PDB file of C-alpha atoms and ligand atoms in Angstrom:
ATOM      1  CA  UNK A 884     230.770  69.555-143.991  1.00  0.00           C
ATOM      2  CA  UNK A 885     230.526  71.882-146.894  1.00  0.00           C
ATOM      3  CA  UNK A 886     233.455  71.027-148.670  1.00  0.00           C
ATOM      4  CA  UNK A 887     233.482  70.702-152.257  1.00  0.00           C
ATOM      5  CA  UNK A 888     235.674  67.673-154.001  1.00  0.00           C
ATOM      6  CA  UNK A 889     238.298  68.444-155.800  1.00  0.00           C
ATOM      7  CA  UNK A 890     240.031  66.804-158.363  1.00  0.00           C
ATOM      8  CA  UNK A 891     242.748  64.857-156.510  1.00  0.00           C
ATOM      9  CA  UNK A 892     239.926  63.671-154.286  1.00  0.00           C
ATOM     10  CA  UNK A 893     237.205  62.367-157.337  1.00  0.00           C
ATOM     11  CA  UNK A 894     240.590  60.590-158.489  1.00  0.00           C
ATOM     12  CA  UNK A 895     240.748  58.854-155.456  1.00  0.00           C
ATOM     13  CA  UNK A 896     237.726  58.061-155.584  1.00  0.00           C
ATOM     14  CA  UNK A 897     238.033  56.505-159.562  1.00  0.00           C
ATOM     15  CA  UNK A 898     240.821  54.226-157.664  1.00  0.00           C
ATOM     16  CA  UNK A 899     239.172  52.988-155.002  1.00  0.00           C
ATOM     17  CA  UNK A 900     236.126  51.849-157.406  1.00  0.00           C
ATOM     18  CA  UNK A 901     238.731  50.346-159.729  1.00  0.00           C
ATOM     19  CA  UNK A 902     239.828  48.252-156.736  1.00  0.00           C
ATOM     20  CA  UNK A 903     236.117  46.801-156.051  1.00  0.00           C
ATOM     21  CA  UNK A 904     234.775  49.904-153.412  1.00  0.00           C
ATOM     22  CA  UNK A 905     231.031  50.384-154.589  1.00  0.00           C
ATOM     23  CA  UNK A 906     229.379  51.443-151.526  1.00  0.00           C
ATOM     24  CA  UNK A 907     228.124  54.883-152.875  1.00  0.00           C
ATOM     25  CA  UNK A 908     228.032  56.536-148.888  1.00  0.00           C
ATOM     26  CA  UNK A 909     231.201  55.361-148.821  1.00  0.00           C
ATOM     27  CA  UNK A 910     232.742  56.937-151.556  1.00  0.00           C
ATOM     28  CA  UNK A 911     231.385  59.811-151.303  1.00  0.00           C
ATOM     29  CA  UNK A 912     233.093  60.340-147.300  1.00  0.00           C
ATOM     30  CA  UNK A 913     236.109  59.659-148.626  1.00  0.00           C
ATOM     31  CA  UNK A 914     235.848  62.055-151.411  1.00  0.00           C
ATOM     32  CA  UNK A 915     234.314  64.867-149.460  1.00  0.00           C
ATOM     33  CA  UNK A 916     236.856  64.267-146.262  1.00  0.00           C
ATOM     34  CA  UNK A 917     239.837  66.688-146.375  1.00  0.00           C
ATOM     35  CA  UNK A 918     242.424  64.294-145.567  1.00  0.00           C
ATOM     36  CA  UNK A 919     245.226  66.885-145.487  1.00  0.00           C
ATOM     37  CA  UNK A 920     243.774  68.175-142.835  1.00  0.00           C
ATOM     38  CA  UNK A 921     244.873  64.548-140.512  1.00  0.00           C
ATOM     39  CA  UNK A 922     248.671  64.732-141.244  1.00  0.00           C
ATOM     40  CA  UNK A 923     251.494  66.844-140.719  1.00  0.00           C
ATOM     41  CA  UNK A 924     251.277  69.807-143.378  1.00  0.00           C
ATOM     42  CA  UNK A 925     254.481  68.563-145.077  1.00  0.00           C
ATOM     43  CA  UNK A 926     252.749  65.787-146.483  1.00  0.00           C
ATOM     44  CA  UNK A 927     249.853  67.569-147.543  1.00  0.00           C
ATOM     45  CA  UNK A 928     250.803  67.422-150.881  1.00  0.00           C
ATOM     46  CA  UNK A 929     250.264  63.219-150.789  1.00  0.00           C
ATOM     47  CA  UNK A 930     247.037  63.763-148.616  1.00  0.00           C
ATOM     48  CA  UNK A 931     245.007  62.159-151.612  1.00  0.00           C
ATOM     49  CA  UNK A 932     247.779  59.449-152.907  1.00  0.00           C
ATOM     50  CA  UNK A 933     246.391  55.823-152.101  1.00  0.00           C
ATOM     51  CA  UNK A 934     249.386  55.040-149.380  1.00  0.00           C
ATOM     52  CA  UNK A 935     249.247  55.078-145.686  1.00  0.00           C
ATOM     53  CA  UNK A 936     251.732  57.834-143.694  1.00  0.00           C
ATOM     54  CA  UNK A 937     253.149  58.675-140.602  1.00  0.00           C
ATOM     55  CA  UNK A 938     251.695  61.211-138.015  1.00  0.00           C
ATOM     56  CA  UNK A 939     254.350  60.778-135.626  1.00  0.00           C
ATOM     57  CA  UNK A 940     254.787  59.096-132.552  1.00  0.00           C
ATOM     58  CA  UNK A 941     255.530  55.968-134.943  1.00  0.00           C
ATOM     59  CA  UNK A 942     251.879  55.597-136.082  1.00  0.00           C
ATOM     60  CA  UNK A 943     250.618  56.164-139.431  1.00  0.00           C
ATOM     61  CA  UNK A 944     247.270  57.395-141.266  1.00  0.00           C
ATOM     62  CA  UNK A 945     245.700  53.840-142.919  1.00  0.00           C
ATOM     63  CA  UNK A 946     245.511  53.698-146.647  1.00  0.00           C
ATOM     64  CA  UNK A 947     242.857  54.961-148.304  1.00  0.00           C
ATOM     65  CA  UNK A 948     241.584  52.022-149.768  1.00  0.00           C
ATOM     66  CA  UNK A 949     241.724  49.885-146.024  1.00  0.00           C
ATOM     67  CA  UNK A 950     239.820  52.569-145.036  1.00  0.00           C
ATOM     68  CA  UNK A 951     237.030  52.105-147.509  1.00  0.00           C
ATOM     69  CA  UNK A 952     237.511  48.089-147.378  1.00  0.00           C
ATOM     70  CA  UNK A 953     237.020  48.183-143.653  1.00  0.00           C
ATOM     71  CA  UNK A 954     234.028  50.858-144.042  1.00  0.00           C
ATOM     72  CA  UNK A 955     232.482  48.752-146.655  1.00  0.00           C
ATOM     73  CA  UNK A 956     232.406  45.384-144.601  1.00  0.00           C
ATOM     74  CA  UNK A 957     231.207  47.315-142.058  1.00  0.00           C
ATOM     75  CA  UNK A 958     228.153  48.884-143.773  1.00  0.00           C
ATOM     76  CA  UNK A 959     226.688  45.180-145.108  1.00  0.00           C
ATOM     77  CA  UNK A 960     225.533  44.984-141.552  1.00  0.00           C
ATOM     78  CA  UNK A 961     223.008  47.714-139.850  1.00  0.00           C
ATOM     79  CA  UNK A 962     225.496  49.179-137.074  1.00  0.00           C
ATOM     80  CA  UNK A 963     224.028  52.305-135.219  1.00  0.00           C
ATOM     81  CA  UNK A 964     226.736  52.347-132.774  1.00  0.00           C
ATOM     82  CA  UNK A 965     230.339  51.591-133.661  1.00  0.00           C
ATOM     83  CA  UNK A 966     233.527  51.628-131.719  1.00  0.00           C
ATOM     84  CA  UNK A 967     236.964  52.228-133.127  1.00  0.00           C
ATOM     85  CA  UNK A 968     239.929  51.005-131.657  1.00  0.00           C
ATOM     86  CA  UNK A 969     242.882  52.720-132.552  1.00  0.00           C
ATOM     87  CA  UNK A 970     241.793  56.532-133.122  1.00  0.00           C
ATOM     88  CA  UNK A 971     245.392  57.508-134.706  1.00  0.00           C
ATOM     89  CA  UNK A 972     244.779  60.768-136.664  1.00  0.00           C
ATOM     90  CA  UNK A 973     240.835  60.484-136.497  1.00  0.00           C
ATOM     91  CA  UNK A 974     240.320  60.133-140.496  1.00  0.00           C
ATOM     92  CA  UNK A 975     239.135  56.506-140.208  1.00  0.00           C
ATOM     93  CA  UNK A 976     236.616  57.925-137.259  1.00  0.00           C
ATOM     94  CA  UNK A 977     235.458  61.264-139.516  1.00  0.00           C
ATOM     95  CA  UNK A 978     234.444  58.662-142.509  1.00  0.00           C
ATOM     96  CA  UNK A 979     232.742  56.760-139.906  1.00  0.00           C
ATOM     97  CA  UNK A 980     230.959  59.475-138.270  1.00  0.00           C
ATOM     98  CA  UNK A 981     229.486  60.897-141.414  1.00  0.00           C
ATOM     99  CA  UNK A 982     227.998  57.496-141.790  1.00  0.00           C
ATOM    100  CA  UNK A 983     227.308  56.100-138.480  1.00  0.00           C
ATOM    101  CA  UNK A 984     225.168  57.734-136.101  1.00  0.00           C
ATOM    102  CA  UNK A 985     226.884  57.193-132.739  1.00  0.00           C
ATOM    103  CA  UNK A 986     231.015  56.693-133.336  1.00  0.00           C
ATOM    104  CA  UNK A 987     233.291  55.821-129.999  1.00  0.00           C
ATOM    105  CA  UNK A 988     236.598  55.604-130.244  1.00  0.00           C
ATOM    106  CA  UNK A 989     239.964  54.822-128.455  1.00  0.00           C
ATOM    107  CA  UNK A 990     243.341  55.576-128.771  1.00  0.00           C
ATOM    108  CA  UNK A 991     246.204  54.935-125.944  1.00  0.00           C
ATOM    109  CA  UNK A 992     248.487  57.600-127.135  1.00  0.00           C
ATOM    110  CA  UNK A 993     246.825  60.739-125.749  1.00  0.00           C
ATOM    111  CA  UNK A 994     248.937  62.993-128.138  1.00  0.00           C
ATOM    112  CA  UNK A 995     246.973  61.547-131.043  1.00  0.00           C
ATOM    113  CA  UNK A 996     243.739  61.520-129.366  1.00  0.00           C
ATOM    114  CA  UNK A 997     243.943  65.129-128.811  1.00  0.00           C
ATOM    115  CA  UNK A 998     244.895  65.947-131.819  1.00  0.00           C
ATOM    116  CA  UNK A 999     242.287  63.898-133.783  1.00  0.00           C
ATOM    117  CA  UNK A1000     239.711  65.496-131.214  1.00  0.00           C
ATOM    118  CA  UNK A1001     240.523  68.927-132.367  1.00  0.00           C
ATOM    119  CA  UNK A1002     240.296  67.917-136.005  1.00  0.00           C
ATOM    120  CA  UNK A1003     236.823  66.529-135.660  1.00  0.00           C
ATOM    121  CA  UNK A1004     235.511  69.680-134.042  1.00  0.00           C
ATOM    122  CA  UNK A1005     236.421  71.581-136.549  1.00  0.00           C
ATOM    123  CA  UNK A1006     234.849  69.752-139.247  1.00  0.00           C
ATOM    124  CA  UNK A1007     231.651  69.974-137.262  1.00  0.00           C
ATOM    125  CA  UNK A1008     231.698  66.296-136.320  1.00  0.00           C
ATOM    126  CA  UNK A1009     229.763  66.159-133.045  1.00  0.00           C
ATOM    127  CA  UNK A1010     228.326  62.332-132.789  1.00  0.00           C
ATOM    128  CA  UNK A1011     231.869  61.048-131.747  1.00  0.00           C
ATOM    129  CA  UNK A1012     233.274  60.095-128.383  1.00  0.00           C
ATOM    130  CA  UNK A1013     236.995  59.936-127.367  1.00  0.00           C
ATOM    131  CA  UNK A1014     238.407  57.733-125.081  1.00  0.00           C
ATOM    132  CA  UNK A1015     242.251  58.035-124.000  1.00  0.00           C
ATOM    133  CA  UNK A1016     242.632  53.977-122.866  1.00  0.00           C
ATOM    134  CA  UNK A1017     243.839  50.854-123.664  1.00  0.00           C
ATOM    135  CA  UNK A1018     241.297  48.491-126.960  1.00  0.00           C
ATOM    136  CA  UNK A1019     242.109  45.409-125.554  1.00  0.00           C
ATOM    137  CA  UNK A1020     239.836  46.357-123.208  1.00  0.00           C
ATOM    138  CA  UNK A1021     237.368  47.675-125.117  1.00  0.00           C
ATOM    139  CA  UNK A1022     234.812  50.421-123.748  1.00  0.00           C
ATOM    140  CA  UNK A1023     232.499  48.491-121.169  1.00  0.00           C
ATOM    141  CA  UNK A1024     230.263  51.174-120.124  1.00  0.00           C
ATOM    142  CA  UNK A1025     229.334  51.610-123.688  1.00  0.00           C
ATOM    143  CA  UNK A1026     228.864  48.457-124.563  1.00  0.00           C
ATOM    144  CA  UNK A1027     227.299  46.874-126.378  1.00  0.00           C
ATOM    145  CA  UNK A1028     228.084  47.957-129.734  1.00  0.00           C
ATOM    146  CA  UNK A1029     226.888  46.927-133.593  1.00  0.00           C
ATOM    147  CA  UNK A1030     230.048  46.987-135.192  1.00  0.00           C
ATOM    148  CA  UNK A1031     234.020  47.193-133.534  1.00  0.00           C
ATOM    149  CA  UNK A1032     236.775  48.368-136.500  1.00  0.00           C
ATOM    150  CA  UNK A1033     240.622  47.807-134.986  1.00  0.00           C
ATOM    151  CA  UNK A1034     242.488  50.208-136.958  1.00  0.00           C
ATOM    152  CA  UNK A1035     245.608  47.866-135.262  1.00  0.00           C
ATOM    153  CA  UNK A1036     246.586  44.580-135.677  1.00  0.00           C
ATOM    154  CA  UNK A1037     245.846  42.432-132.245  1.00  0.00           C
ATOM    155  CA  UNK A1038     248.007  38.813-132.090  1.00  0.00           C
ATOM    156  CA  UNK A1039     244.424  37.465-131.368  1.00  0.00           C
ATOM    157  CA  UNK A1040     241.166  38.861-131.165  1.00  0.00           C
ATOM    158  CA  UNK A1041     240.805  40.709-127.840  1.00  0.00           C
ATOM    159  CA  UNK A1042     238.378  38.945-125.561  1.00  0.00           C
ATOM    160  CA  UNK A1043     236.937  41.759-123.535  1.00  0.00           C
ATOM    161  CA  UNK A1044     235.828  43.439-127.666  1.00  0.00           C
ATOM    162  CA  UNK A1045     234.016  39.952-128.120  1.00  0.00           C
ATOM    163  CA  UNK A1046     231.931  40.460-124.934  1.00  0.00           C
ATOM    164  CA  UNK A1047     231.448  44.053-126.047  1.00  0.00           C
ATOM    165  CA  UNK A1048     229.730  43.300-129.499  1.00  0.00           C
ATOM    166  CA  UNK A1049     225.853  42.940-129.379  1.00  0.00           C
ATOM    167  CA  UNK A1050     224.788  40.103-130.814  1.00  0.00           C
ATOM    168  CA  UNK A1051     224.392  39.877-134.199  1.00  0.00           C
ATOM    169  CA  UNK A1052     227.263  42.091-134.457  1.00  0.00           C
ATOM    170  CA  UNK A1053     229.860  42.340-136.614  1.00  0.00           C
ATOM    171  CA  UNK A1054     233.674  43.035-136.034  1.00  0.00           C
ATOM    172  CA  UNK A1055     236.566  43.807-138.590  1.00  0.00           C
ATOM    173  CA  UNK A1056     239.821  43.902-137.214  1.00  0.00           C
ATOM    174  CA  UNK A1057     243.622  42.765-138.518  1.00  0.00           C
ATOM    175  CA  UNK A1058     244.897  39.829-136.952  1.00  0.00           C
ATOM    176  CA  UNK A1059     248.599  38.057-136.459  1.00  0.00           C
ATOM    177  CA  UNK A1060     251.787  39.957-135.995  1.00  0.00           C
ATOM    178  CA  UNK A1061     254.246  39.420-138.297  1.00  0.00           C
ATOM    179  CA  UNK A1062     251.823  38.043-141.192  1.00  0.00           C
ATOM    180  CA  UNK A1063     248.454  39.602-140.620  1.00  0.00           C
ATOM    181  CA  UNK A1064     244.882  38.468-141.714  1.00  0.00           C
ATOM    182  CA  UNK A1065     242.319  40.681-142.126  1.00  0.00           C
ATOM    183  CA  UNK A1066     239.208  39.431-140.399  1.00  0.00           C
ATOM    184  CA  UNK A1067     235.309  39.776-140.273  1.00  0.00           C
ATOM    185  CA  UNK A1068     233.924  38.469-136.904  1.00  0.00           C
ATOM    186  CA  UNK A1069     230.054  37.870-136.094  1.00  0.00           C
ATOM    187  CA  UNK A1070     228.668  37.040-132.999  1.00  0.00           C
ATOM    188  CA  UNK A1071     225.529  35.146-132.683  1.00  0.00           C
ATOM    189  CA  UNK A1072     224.777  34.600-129.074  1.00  0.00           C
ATOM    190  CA  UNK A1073     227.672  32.546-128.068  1.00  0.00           C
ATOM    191  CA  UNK A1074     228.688  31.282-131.346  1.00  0.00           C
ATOM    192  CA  UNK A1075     231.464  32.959-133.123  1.00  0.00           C
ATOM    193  CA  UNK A1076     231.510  33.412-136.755  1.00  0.00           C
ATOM    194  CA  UNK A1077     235.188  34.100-138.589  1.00  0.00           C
ATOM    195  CA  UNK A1078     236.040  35.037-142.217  1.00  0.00           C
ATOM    196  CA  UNK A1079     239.080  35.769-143.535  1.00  0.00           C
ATOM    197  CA  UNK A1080     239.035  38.702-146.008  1.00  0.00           C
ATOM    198  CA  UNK A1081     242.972  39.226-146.731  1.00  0.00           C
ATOM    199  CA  UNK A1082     246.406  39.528-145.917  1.00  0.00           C
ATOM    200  CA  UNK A1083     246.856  43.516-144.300  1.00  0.00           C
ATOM    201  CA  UNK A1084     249.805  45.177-142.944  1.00  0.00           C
ATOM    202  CA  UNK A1085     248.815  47.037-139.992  1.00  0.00           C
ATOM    203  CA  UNK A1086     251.061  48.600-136.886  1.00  0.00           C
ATOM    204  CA  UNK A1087     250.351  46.728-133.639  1.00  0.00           C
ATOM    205  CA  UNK A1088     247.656  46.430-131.466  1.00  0.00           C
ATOM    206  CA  UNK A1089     249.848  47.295-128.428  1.00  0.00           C
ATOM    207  CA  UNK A1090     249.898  45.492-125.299  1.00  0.00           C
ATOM    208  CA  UNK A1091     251.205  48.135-122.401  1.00  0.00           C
ATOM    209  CA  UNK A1092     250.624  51.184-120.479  1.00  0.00           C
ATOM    210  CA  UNK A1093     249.110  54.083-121.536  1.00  0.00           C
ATOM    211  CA  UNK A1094     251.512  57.165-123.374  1.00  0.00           C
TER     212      UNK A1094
HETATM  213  N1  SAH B1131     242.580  54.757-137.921  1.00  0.00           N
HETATM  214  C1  SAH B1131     243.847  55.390-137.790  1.00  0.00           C
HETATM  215  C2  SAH B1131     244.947  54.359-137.816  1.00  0.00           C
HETATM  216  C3  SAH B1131     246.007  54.711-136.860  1.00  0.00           C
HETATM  217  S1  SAH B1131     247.276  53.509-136.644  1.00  0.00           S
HETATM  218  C4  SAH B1131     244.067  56.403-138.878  1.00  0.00           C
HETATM  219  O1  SAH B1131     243.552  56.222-139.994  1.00  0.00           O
HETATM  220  O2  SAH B1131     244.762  57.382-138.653  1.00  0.00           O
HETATM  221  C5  SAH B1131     246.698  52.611-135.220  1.00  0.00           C
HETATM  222  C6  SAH B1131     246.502  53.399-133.945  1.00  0.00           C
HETATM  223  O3  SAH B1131     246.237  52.428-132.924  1.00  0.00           O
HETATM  224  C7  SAH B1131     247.728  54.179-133.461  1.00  0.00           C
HETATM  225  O4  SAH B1131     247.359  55.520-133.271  1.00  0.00           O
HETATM  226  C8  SAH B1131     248.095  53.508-132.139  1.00  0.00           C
HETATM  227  O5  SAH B1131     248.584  54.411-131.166  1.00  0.00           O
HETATM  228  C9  SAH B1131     246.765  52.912-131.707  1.00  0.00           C
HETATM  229  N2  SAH B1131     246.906  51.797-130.768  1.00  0.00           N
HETATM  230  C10 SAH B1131     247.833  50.805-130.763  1.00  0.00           C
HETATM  231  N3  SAH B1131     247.635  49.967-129.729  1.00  0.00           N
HETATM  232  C11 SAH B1131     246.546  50.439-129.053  1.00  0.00           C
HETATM  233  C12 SAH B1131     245.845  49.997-127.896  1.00  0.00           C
HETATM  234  N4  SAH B1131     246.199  48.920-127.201  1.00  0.00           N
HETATM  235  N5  SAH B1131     244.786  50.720-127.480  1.00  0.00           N
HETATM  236  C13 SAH B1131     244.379  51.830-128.165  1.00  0.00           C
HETATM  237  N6  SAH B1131     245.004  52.288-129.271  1.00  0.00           N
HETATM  238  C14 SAH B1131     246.072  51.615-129.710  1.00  0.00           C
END
């Protein structure tokens, strides 16, 4: 992208290896991604702070380090095509795009979706597709995929993403409402495979029409 990292970023980047993030690629995105640039400009000034923040429309920007923790899991397996429920400001689907060769991803609040759209143009991020529609459906005429990340957190795991994921495939996504459980789901032909990574606080996976 031809940014250069400045010093709030490389200190992010200290913090996120101090809490166990040592996937070099990984780092490095998050480092070189101008996250000021996927939230309202009065917040700029916390763009490289290790908190989540709103972007309106009651929806906020993930953490930092969830971002990285969910990348990470994500990169032990060899996914070529990911989808991303839960598009939000687009920064989770910019790290994953400089990393992934084909990125899909949906949001139901087409607000967001455009605006997220417009910020990945313009960082010259061309290998992602946007969907405005609903991720407990998933994206069935891309399917399947090698790895699903819910940026959201679903009361169960979504049916329709299961049938989606290829197999050996690996999904992370947040689930519960009120206590939530961070999750790492591999499919293996029929058999399901579930690991519990950590409790998360995520907004909801929502069930209802389209905004
Ligand atoms: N990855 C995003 C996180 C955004 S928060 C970021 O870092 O900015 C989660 C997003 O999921 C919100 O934008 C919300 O609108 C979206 N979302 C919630 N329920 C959804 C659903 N059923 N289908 C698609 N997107 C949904």
């Amino acid at each position: 992208m031809g940014l250069s990292t400045s010093g709030a970023a490389r200190k992010l980047g200290q913090i996120l290896r101090q809490a166990g993030i040592s996937n070099e690629q990984v780092l490095a995105a998050i480092e070189q991604t101008p996250r000021q640039l996927f939230m309202p400009e009065s917040l700029a000034h916390k763009a490289f702070e290790n908190t989540a923040l709103p972007i309106g429309n009651g929806q906020t920007i993930s953490q930092p380090l969830m971002v990285a923790t969910m990348t990470q899991l994500l990169m032990q397996h060899d996914c070529h095509r990911v989808l991303e429920v839960g598009t939000g400001s687009g920064y989770q689907t910019a790290i994953l795009a400089q990393l992934i060769d084909k990125v899909f991803s949906i949001e139901r609040i087409a607000q967001l979706q455009y605006q997220a759209k417009r910020r990945l143009r313009n960082l010259d991020l061309h290998n992602v597709a946007m969907r405005h529609g609903d991720g407990w459906e998933g994206w069935r005429s891309k399917a399947p995929f090698d790895g699903i990340i819910v940026t959201a957190a679903a009361t169960e795991v979504p049916r329709a993403l299961v049938e989606q994921l290829a197999d050996g495939g690996v999904m992370i996504i947040p689930v519960g409402s009120e206590q939530q459980t961070l999750t790492v789901l591999r499919r293996f032909g029929e058999q399901i495979e579930q690991q519990r990574i950590g409790d998360v606080r995520f907004v909801p996976l929502v069930k209802g029409e389209l905004l």
